[in-house]
Backbone as a printed PyTorch tensor [residue, N CA C, xyz], in Angstrom:
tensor([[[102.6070,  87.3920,  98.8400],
         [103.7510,  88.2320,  99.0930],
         [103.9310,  88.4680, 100.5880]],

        [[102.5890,  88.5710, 101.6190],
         [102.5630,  88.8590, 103.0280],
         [103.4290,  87.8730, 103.3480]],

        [[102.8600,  86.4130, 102.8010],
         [104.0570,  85.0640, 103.3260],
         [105.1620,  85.5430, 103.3480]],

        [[105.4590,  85.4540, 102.4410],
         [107.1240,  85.8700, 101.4740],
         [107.6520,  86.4250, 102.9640]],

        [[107.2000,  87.7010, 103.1020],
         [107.5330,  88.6580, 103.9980],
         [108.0870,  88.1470, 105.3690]],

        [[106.6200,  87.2730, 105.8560],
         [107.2570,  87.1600, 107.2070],
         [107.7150,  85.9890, 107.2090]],

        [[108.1900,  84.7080, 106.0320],
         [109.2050,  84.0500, 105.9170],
         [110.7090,  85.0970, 106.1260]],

        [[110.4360,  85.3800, 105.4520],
         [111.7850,  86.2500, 105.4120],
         [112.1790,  86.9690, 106.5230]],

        [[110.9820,  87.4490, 107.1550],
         [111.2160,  88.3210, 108.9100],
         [111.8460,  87.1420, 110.0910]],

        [[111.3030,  85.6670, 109.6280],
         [111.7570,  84.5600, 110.7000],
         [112.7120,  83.7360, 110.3250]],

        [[112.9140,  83.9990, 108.8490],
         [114.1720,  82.8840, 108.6670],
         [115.4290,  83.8900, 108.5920]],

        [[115.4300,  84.9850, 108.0240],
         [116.9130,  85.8440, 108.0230],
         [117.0380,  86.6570, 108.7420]],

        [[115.6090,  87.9040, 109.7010],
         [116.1900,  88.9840, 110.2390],
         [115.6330,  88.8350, 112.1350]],

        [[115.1020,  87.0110, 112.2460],
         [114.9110,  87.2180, 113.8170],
         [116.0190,  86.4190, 113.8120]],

        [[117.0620,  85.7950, 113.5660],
         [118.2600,  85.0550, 113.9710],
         [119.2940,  86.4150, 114.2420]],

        [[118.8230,  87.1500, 113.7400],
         [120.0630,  87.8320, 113.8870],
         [119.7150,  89.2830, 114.9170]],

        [[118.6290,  88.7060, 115.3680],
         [117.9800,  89.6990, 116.4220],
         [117.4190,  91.2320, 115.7990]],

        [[117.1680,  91.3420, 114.5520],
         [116.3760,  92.4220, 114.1150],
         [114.8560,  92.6010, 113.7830]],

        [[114.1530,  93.2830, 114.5400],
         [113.0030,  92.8340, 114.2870],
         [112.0660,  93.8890, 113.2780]],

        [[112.0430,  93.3410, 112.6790],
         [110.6680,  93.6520, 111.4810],
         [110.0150,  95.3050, 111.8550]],

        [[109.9130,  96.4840, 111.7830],
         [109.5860,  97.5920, 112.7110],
         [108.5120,  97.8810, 110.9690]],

        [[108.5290,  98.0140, 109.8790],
         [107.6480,  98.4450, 108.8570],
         [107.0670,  97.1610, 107.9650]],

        [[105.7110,  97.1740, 107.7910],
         [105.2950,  96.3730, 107.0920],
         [104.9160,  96.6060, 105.8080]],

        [[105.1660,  95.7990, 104.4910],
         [105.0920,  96.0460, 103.1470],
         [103.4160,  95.6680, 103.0100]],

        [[102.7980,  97.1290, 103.1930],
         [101.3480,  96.5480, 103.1870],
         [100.4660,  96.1230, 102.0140]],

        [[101.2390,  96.8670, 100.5770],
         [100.6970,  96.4780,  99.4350],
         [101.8460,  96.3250,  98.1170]],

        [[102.2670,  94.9430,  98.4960],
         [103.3300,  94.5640,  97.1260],
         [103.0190,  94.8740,  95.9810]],

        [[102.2020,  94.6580,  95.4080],
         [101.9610,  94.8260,  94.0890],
         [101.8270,  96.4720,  93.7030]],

        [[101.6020,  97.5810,  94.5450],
         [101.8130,  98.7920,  94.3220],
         [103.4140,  99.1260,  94.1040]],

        [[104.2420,  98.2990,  95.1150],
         [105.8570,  98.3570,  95.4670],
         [106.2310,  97.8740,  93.5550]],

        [[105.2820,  96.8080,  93.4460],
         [106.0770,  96.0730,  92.2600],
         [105.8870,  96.8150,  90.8670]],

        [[105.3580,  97.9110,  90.9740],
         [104.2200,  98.9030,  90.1160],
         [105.3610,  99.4340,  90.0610]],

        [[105.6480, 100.2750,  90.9050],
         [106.9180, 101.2820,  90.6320],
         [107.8970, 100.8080,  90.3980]],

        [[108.5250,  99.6890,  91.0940],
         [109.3880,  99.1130,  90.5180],
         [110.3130,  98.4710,  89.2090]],

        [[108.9780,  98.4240,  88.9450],
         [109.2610,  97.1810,  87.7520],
         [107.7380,  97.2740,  86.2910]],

        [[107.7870,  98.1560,  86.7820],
         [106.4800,  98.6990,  85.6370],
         [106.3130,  97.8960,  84.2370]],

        [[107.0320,  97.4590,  83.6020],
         [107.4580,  96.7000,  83.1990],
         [106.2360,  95.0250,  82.6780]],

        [[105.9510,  94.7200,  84.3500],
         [105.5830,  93.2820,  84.3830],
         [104.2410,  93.9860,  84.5620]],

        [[103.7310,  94.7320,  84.4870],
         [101.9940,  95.1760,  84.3900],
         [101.8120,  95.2460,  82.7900]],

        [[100.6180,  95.1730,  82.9680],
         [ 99.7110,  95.9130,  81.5730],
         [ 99.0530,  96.9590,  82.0410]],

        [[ 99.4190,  98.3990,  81.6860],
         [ 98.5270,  99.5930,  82.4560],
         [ 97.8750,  99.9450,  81.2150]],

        [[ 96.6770, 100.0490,  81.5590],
         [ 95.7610, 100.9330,  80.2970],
         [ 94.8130, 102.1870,  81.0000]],

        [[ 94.5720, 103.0650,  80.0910],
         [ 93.9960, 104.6120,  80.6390],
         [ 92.6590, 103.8490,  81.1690]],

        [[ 92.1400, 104.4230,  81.8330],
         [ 90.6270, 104.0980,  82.5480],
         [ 90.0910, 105.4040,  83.3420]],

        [[ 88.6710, 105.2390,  83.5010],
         [ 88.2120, 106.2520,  84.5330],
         [ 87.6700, 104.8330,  85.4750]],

        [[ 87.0940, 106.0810,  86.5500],
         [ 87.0730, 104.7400,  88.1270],
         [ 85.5810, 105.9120,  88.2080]],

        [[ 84.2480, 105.2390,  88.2380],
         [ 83.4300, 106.0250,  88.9660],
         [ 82.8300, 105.3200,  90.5680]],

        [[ 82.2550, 105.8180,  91.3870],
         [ 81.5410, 105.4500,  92.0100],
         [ 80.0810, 105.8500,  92.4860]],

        [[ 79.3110, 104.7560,  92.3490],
         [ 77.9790, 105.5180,  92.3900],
         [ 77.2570, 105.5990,  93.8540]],

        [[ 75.4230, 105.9700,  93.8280],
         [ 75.4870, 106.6210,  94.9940],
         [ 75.1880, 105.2790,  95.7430]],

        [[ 75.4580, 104.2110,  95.7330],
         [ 75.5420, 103.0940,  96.4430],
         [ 77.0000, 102.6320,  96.8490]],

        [[ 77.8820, 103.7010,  96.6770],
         [ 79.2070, 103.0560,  96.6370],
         [ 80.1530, 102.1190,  95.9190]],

        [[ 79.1710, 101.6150,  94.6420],
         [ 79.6600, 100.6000,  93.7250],
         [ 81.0150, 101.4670,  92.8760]],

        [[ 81.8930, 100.7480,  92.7460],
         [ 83.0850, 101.2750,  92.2690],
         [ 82.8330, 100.8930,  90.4280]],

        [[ 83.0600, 101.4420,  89.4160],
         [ 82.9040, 101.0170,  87.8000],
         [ 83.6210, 101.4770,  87.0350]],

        [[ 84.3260, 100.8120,  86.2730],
         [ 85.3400, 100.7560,  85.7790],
         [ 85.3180, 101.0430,  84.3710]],

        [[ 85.8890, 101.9830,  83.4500],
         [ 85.4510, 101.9650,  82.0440],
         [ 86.9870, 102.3530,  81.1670]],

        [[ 87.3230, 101.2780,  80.0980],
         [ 88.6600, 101.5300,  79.6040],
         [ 88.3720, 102.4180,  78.8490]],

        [[ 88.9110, 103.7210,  78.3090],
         [ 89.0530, 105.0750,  77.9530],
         [ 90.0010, 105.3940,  77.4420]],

        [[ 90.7130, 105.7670,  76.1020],
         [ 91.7060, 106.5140,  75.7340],
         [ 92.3080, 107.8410,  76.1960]],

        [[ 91.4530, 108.1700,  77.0160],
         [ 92.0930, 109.4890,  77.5660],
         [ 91.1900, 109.4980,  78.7320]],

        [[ 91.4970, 107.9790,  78.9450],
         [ 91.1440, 108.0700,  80.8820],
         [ 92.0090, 108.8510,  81.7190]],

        [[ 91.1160, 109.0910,  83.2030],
         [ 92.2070, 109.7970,  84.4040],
         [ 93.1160, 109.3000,  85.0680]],

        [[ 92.9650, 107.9310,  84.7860],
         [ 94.2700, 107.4170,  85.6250],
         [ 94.7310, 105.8970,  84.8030]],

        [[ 95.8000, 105.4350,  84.8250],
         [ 96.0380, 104.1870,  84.2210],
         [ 95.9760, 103.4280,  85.7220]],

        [[ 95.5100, 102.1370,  84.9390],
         [ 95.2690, 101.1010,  85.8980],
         [ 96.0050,  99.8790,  85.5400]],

        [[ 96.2480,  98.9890,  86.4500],
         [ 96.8010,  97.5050,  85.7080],
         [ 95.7950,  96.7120,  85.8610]],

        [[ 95.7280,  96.2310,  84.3980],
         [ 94.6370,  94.9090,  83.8200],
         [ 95.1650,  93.9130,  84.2950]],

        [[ 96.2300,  93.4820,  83.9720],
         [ 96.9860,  92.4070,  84.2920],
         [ 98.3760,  93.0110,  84.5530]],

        [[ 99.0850,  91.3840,  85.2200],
         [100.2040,  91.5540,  85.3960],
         [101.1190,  90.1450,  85.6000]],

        [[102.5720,  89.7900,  85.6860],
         [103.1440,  89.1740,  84.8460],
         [103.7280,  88.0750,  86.7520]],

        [[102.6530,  87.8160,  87.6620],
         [102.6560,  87.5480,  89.0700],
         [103.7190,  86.8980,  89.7060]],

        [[104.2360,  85.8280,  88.6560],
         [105.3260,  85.2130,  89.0330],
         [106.9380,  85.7180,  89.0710]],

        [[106.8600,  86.6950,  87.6830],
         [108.3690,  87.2460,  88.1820],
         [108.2240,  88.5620,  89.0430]],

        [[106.5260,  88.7120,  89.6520],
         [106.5010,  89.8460,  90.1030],
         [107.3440,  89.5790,  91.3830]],

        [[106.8560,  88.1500,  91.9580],
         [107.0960,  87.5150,  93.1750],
         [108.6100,  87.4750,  93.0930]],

        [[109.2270,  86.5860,  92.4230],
         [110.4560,  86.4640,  91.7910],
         [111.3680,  87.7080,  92.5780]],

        [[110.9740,  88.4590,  91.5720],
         [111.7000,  90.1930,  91.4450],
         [111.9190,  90.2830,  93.0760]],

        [[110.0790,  90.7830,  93.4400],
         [110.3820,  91.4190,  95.1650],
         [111.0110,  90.8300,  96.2480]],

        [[111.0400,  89.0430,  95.7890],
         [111.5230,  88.4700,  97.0470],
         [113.4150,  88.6920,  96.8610]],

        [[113.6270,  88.6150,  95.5540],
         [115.2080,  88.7790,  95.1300],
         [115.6440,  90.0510,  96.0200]],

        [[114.7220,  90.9680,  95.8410],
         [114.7020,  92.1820,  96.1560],
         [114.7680,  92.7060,  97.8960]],

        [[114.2430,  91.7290,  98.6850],
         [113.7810,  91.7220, 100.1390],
         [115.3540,  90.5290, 100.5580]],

        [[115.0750,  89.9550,  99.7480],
         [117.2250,  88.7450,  99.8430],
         [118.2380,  89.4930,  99.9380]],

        [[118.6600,  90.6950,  99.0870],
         [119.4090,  91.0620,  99.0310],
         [120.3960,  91.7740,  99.8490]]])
């Protein structure tokens, strides 16, 4: 998606002398809200232990939903339609 981006910063918005001032630092969060849709979110808890290891456990009445998967190609699809427009 970073590609995507700065294709798009050099082929449509430096010809026309605008330059790029915010960077889309995490697409797939953008594509989360967006388009919620193309994820699979399921409840989970997130622990971390005292080594810093992050662990993951799927939960019915986890604290936060997470995405397992997600649907990458029309994610791409979607945001670049979306950054064209």
């Amino acid at each position: 998606m970073m590609e995507l981006r700065h294709e798009h910063n050099q082929t449509v918005l430096a010809p026309r002398g605008i330059t790029a001032e915010r960077f889309m630092y995490d697409p797939a969060a953008v594509a989360a809200v967006l388009y919620p849709e193309l994820f699979d979110f399921r409840r989970m808890d997130i622990d971390i232990d005292e080594n810093g290891v992050t662990h993951t456990r799927l939960t019915e009445m986890g604290k936060i939903q997470g995405a397992l998967d997600a649907d990458l190609e029309r994610i791409r699809t979607s945001l670049l339609e979306l950054m064209l427009s």
